[in-house]
Amino acid sequence: MARALPMLLVLAALALPAAGAAAAAPLAIKDGRIVDRATGATVVLRGVNVVYKPAPYLPHGSSERTSFDRQDVRRLRSWGFNAIRLGVTWKALMPTRGHVSRTYIAQVAKLARVAERGGLYVLIDMHQDLWSEQFQGNGAPAWATITDGLPFKKRKNPFPLNYLQPPVGRAFTSFFENRDGIRTLYVRAYAALARKLRGDTGVVGFDVMNEPICEVAKAPCGLPVPPEAAGKWLQPFYDELIPALKTAAPRRAAFYEDAVSVNAGFPFLLGYPPNKAWPFPGEALSFHVYCNGIPRPGVPCETQ
């Protein structure tokens, strides 16, 4: 299986769906719970990441580290899992500026259907780490990486330290400011994938971007990310993306993420003053928890 790691979401836990539950009516967000649309029953998602980050940007082949097939699905079900977070990559989705890869979309859809036919729900995850391969990470294509020529230094251990390098931060700023229309092209690419999957009843929804961050050296950003930074950079992005996803796949939830420092137990930022109220009811917050003492040494996990 492809680099499977625990998936952590804000989910209420009451009952585990039976095998084959992914073939039922799509799920919905209601009163802070994930529920089955047909019965109103609370659904608990217990899953793993299925994210293959280098080329070809999806699980492939037959080796244990790279495969995701019916046998893998059966193994996950036998271990008590009922969901996966399936990673996709902007670089593969729109490798050339303005041109969506129908081949890649078809490959994503095929994997999603393998999962749902075996009884697994699927959360699509537009994944990035360190913005792009140019910065020893993954995610964005080269044509969407605008750094104003800031120098980059390769590191032996790049993650997560490369987030602090000036060109990485500038690439995020360029994206959030929609320079050369790159943010809008991201929205267009993701909406194209959502349209393809709108009829797949096992698809729970779309995680809008893995672990977003802003340019830490550029006000009002910083570490931890202050509330006004989330309002300035993230909210306008979500204001463009989430309606596009809902138009493309009306019965699927958008799973939005807050600033990356929230993962370490700092307060949530979106939807709270000085930012505007969260404008999209019926969506879900996808958050990650790293209770490892970094960057909050001495703060107990329960407190975080």
Coordinates of C-alpha atoms in Angstrom, one line a residue:
M1 CA 0.0 0.0 0.0
A2 CA 1.2 3.5 -0.8
R3 CA 2.7 5.2 2.3
A4 CA -0.3 4.8 4.5
L5 CA -0.5 7.0 7.5
P6 CA -3.3 7.8 10.0
M7 CA -6.1 10.1 8.8
L8 CA -7.3 12.5 11.4
L9 CA -10.5 14.5 10.9
V10 CA -13.1 16.2 13.1
L11 CA -15.5 13.3 13.3
A12 CA -18.2 12.2 15.8
A13 CA -18.0 8.5 16.6
L14 CA -21.0 6.3 17.1
A15 CA -21.1 3.4 14.7
L16 CA -19.0 1.7 12.1
P17 CA -20.8 1.1 8.8
A18 CA -21.0 -2.4 7.6
A19 CA -19.0 -3.7 4.6
G20 CA -20.3 -2.3 1.4
A21 CA -21.6 0.9 3.1
A22 CA -19.8 3.0 0.5
A23 CA -22.3 1.9 -2.1
A24 CA -25.2 3.5 -0.1
A25 CA -26.3 7.1 -0.6
P26 CA -23.7 9.8 -0.2
L27 CA -22.8 11.2 3.2
A28 CA -23.6 14.7 4.4
I29 CA -22.5 17.1 7.1
K30 CA -25.3 17.8 9.6
D31 CA -25.2 19.4 13.0
G32 CA -21.5 18.8 13.4
R33 CA -21.7 15.2 12.3
I34 CA -21.1 13.1 9.2
V35 CA -24.3 11.3 8.5
D36 CA -25.8 8.9 6.0
R37 CA -28.2 10.9 3.8
A38 CA -30.7 8.1 3.6
T39 CA -31.0 7.2 7.3
G40 CA -29.6 10.2 9.2
A41 CA -27.3 7.8 11.1
T42 CA -23.9 9.1 12.2
V43 CA -21.1 7.6 10.2
V44 CA -17.6 7.2 11.7
L45 CA -14.7 7.3 9.3
R46 CA -11.7 5.3 10.3
G47 CA -9.1 5.4 7.6
V48 CA -5.6 5.9 6.3
N49 CA -3.8 8.1 3.8
V50 CA -3.2 6.6 0.4
V51 CA -0.8 9.1 -1.1
Y52 CA 2.0 8.4 -3.5
K53 CA 3.9 11.7 -3.9
P54 CA 6.5 11.2 -6.7
A55 CA 5.6 10.4 -10.3
P56 CA 3.2 8.9 -11.4
Y57 CA 1.5 10.6 -8.4
L58 CA -0.9 7.8 -7.7
P59 CA -0.5 4.2 -6.4
H60 CA 0.7 1.9 -9.1
G61 CA 2.2 -1.4 -9.8
S62 CA 2.0 -4.5 -7.6
S63 CA 4.6 -4.0 -4.9
E64 CA 3.5 -3.6 -1.3
R65 CA 4.7 0.0 -1.1
T66 CA 3.2 1.2 -4.3
S67 CA 0.0 -0.8 -4.9
F68 CA -3.6 0.0 -4.1
D69 CA -5.9 -2.7 -5.5
R70 CA -8.8 -4.9 -4.4
Q71 CA -6.5 -7.0 -2.2
D72 CA -5.3 -3.9 -0.4
V73 CA -9.0 -2.8 0.1
R74 CA -9.9 -6.2 1.5
R75 CA -6.9 -6.0 3.9
L76 CA -8.0 -2.6 5.1
R77 CA -11.6 -3.7 5.6
S78 CA -10.4 -6.8 7.6
W79 CA -8.4 -4.5 9.9
G80 CA -11.5 -2.4 10.7
F81 CA -10.9 0.6 8.4
N82 CA -13.8 2.0 6.3
A83 CA -12.2 5.0 4.6
I84 CA -9.1 6.3 2.7
R85 CA -7.8 9.8 2.1
L86 CA -6.7 9.5 -1.5
G87 CA -4.0 11.9 -2.5
V88 CA -3.9 13.7 -5.8
T89 CA -1.4 16.2 -7.1
W90 CA -1.9 19.5 -8.9
K91 CA 1.2 18.8 -11.0
A92 CA -0.3 15.7 -12.4
L93 CA -3.8 17.1 -12.7
M94 CA -2.8 20.1 -14.7
P95 CA 0.8 19.4 -15.9
T96 CA 0.6 22.1 -18.6
R97 CA -0.9 25.5 -17.8
G98 CA -4.6 25.5 -18.5
H99 CA -4.8 21.9 -19.7
V100 CA -6.4 19.3 -17.4
S101 CA -5.1 15.8 -17.8
R102 CA -8.1 13.6 -18.5
T103 CA -5.8 10.6 -18.3
Y104 CA -4.9 11.4 -14.7
I105 CA -8.5 12.1 -13.8
A106 CA -9.6 8.7 -15.2
Q107 CA -6.8 7.0 -13.1
V108 CA -8.0 8.8 -9.9
A109 CA -11.6 7.8 -10.7
K110 CA -10.5 4.2 -11.2
L111 CA -8.8 4.0 -7.8
A112 CA -11.7 5.6 -6.1
R113 CA -14.1 3.0 -7.5
V114 CA -11.8 0.2 -6.5
A115 CA -12.1 1.5 -2.9
E116 CA -15.8 2.2 -2.9
R117 CA -16.7 -1.2 -4.5
G118 CA -14.8 -2.8 -1.7
G119 CA -16.6 -0.9 1.0
L120 CA -14.4 2.1 1.6
Y121 CA -15.4 5.7 1.6
V122 CA -13.0 8.0 -0.2
L123 CA -11.9 11.6 0.7
I124 CA -10.0 13.2 -2.2
D125 CA -6.9 15.1 -0.9
M126 CA -5.2 17.7 -3.1
H127 CA -1.8 17.1 -1.5
Q128 CA 1.2 19.4 -1.2
D129 CA 4.3 19.5 1.0
L130 CA 6.8 22.3 0.7
W131 CA 4.8 23.6 -2.3
S132 CA 6.5 21.7 -5.1
E133 CA 9.2 19.3 -6.2
Q134 CA 11.4 22.3 -6.9
F135 CA 11.7 22.7 -3.1
Q136 CA 12.2 19.0 -2.3
G137 CA 8.5 18.5 -1.8
N138 CA 5.5 17.8 -3.9
G139 CA 2.4 19.4 -5.2
A140 CA 2.4 22.4 -7.6
P141 CA 3.6 22.3 -11.2
A142 CA 6.6 24.4 -12.2
W143 CA 4.5 26.8 -14.2
A144 CA 2.6 27.7 -11.0
T145 CA 5.7 28.3 -8.9
I146 CA 6.4 32.0 -8.9
T147 CA 9.2 33.0 -6.5
D148 CA 10.5 36.3 -7.9
G149 CA 14.0 34.7 -8.2
L150 CA 14.6 34.3 -4.5
P151 CA 17.4 31.8 -3.9
F152 CA 16.7 28.3 -2.6
K153 CA 19.2 26.1 -0.7
K154 CA 18.7 22.3 -0.7
R155 CA 18.7 20.7 2.7
K156 CA 19.6 17.2 3.8
N157 CA 16.4 17.1 5.9
P158 CA 14.0 19.5 4.1
F159 CA 10.7 18.8 5.8
P160 CA 9.4 21.0 7.4
L161 CA 12.3 23.4 7.5
N162 CA 12.0 24.4 3.8
Y163 CA 8.7 26.1 4.6
L164 CA 10.9 28.9 6.2
Q165 CA 12.9 29.4 3.0
P166 CA 12.0 32.7 1.2
P167 CA 11.1 31.2 -2.3
V168 CA 8.8 28.6 -0.7
G169 CA 6.9 31.3 1.1
R170 CA 6.8 33.5 -2.0
A171 CA 5.3 30.7 -4.0
F172 CA 2.5 30.5 -1.5
T173 CA 2.0 34.3 -1.6
S174 CA 1.9 34.3 -5.4
F175 CA -0.7 31.6 -5.3
F176 CA -2.9 33.3 -2.7
E177 CA -2.6 36.6 -4.6
N178 CA -3.6 34.8 -7.8
R179 CA -0.6 36.1 -9.7
D180 CA -0.9 35.2 -13.4
G181 CA -4.2 33.5 -12.5
I182 CA -2.6 30.5 -11.0
R183 CA -5.1 30.2 -8.1
T184 CA -8.0 30.3 -10.5
L185 CA -6.3 27.6 -12.6
Y186 CA -6.0 25.4 -9.4
V187 CA -9.7 25.9 -8.8
R188 CA -10.5 25.0 -12.4
A189 CA -8.4 21.8 -12.2
Y190 CA -9.9 20.7 -9.0
A191 CA -13.4 21.4 -10.2
A192 CA -12.8 19.2 -13.2
L193 CA -11.8 16.3 -11.0
A194 CA -14.9 16.9 -8.8
R195 CA -17.2 16.8 -11.8
K196 CA -15.8 13.4 -12.8
L197 CA -16.4 12.0 -9.3
R198 CA -19.8 13.6 -8.6
G199 CA -21.6 10.4 -9.3
D200 CA -19.3 8.2 -7.2
T201 CA -21.4 7.5 -4.1
G202 CA -18.3 6.4 -2.1
V203 CA -16.6 9.8 -2.4
V204 CA -17.2 11.7 0.8
G205 CA -15.8 15.0 -0.4
F206 CA -12.7 17.0 -1.3
D207 CA -9.9 18.1 1.0
V208 CA -9.1 21.5 -0.5
M209 CA -5.3 21.7 0.1
N210 CA -3.1 19.7 2.5
E211 CA -1.6 21.8 5.2
P212 CA -1.6 25.3 3.7
I213 CA 0.8 28.0 5.0
C214 CA 1.6 31.6 4.2
E215 CA 4.9 33.4 3.7
V216 CA 6.2 33.4 7.3
A217 CA 8.5 36.4 6.7
K218 CA 5.8 38.5 5.1
A219 CA 3.3 40.3 7.4
P220 CA 0.7 39.5 8.5
C221 CA 2.1 35.9 8.4
G222 CA 4.4 34.3 11.0
L223 CA 4.8 31.3 13.2
P224 CA 2.4 30.6 14.7
V225 CA 0.2 32.0 12.0
P226 CA -1.9 34.9 13.4
P227 CA -5.6 35.1 12.8
E228 CA -5.4 38.0 10.4
A229 CA -3.1 36.0 8.1
A230 CA -5.7 33.3 7.7
G231 CA -8.3 35.9 6.8
K232 CA -6.0 37.6 4.3
W233 CA -4.6 34.5 2.5
L234 CA -6.8 31.4 3.1
Q235 CA -10.3 32.8 3.2
P236 CA -10.2 34.4 -0.3
F237 CA -8.8 31.2 -1.7
Y238 CA -11.7 29.2 -0.1
D239 CA -14.2 31.8 -1.2
E240 CA -13.2 31.0 -4.8
L241 CA -12.6 27.2 -4.5
I242 CA -15.5 25.9 -2.3
P243 CA -18.3 27.3 -4.5
A244 CA -16.6 25.9 -7.6
L245 CA -16.4 22.4 -5.9
K246 CA -20.0 22.6 -4.8
T247 CA -21.1 23.5 -8.3
A248 CA -19.1 20.6 -9.7
A249 CA -20.3 18.1 -7.2
P250 CA -23.2 19.6 -5.2
R251 CA -23.7 16.6 -2.9
R252 CA -20.1 16.3 -1.8
A253 CA -18.6 18.2 1.2
A254 CA -15.6 20.4 1.0
F255 CA -13.1 19.5 3.8
Y256 CA -11.2 22.8 4.4
E257 CA -8.0 23.1 6.4
D258 CA -6.9 25.9 8.7
A259 CA -3.4 27.3 8.8
V260 CA -0.7 24.6 9.3
S261 CA 0.3 25.8 12.8
V262 CA -3.2 24.8 14.0
N263 CA -1.9 21.2 13.7
A264 CA 0.3 21.8 16.7
G265 CA -2.5 22.9 18.9
F266 CA -2.6 26.6 18.3
P267 CA -6.1 28.1 18.2
F268 CA -8.3 27.9 15.1
L269 CA -8.2 31.0 13.0
L270 CA -10.8 30.9 10.2
G271 CA -14.3 32.0 11.2
Y272 CA -13.2 33.9 14.3
P273 CA -12.6 37.6 14.8
P274 CA -10.9 39.6 13.3
N275 CA -11.9 37.3 10.4
K276 CA -15.4 37.1 9.0
A277 CA -17.7 34.3 10.1
W278 CA -17.2 31.1 8.2
P279 CA -19.5 31.5 5.2
F280 CA -20.1 27.9 4.1
P281 CA -22.4 25.8 6.2
G282 CA -22.5 22.1 5.7
E283 CA -18.8 21.7 5.1
A284 CA -16.2 20.0 7.2
L285 CA -12.9 21.0 8.9
S286 CA -10.0 18.6 8.2
F287 CA -7.3 19.0 10.9
H288 CA -4.1 17.2 11.6
V289 CA -2.7 16.6 15.1
Y290 CA 1.1 16.4 15.8
C291 CA 1.4 16.0 19.6
N292 CA 5.2 15.5 19.4
G293 CA 6.4 18.5 21.4
I294 CA 7.3 20.4 18.2
P295 CA 6.9 23.4 18.1
R296 CA 5.4 23.4 21.6
P297 CA 7.8 21.6 23.9
G298 CA 6.4 20.8 27.4
V299 CA 2.7 21.3 26.3
P300 CA 0.8 18.1 27.0
C301 CA -0.9 16.4 24.1
E302 CA -4.3 16.7 25.9
T303 CA -3.8 20.5 26.2
Q304 CA -2.9 20.8 22.5

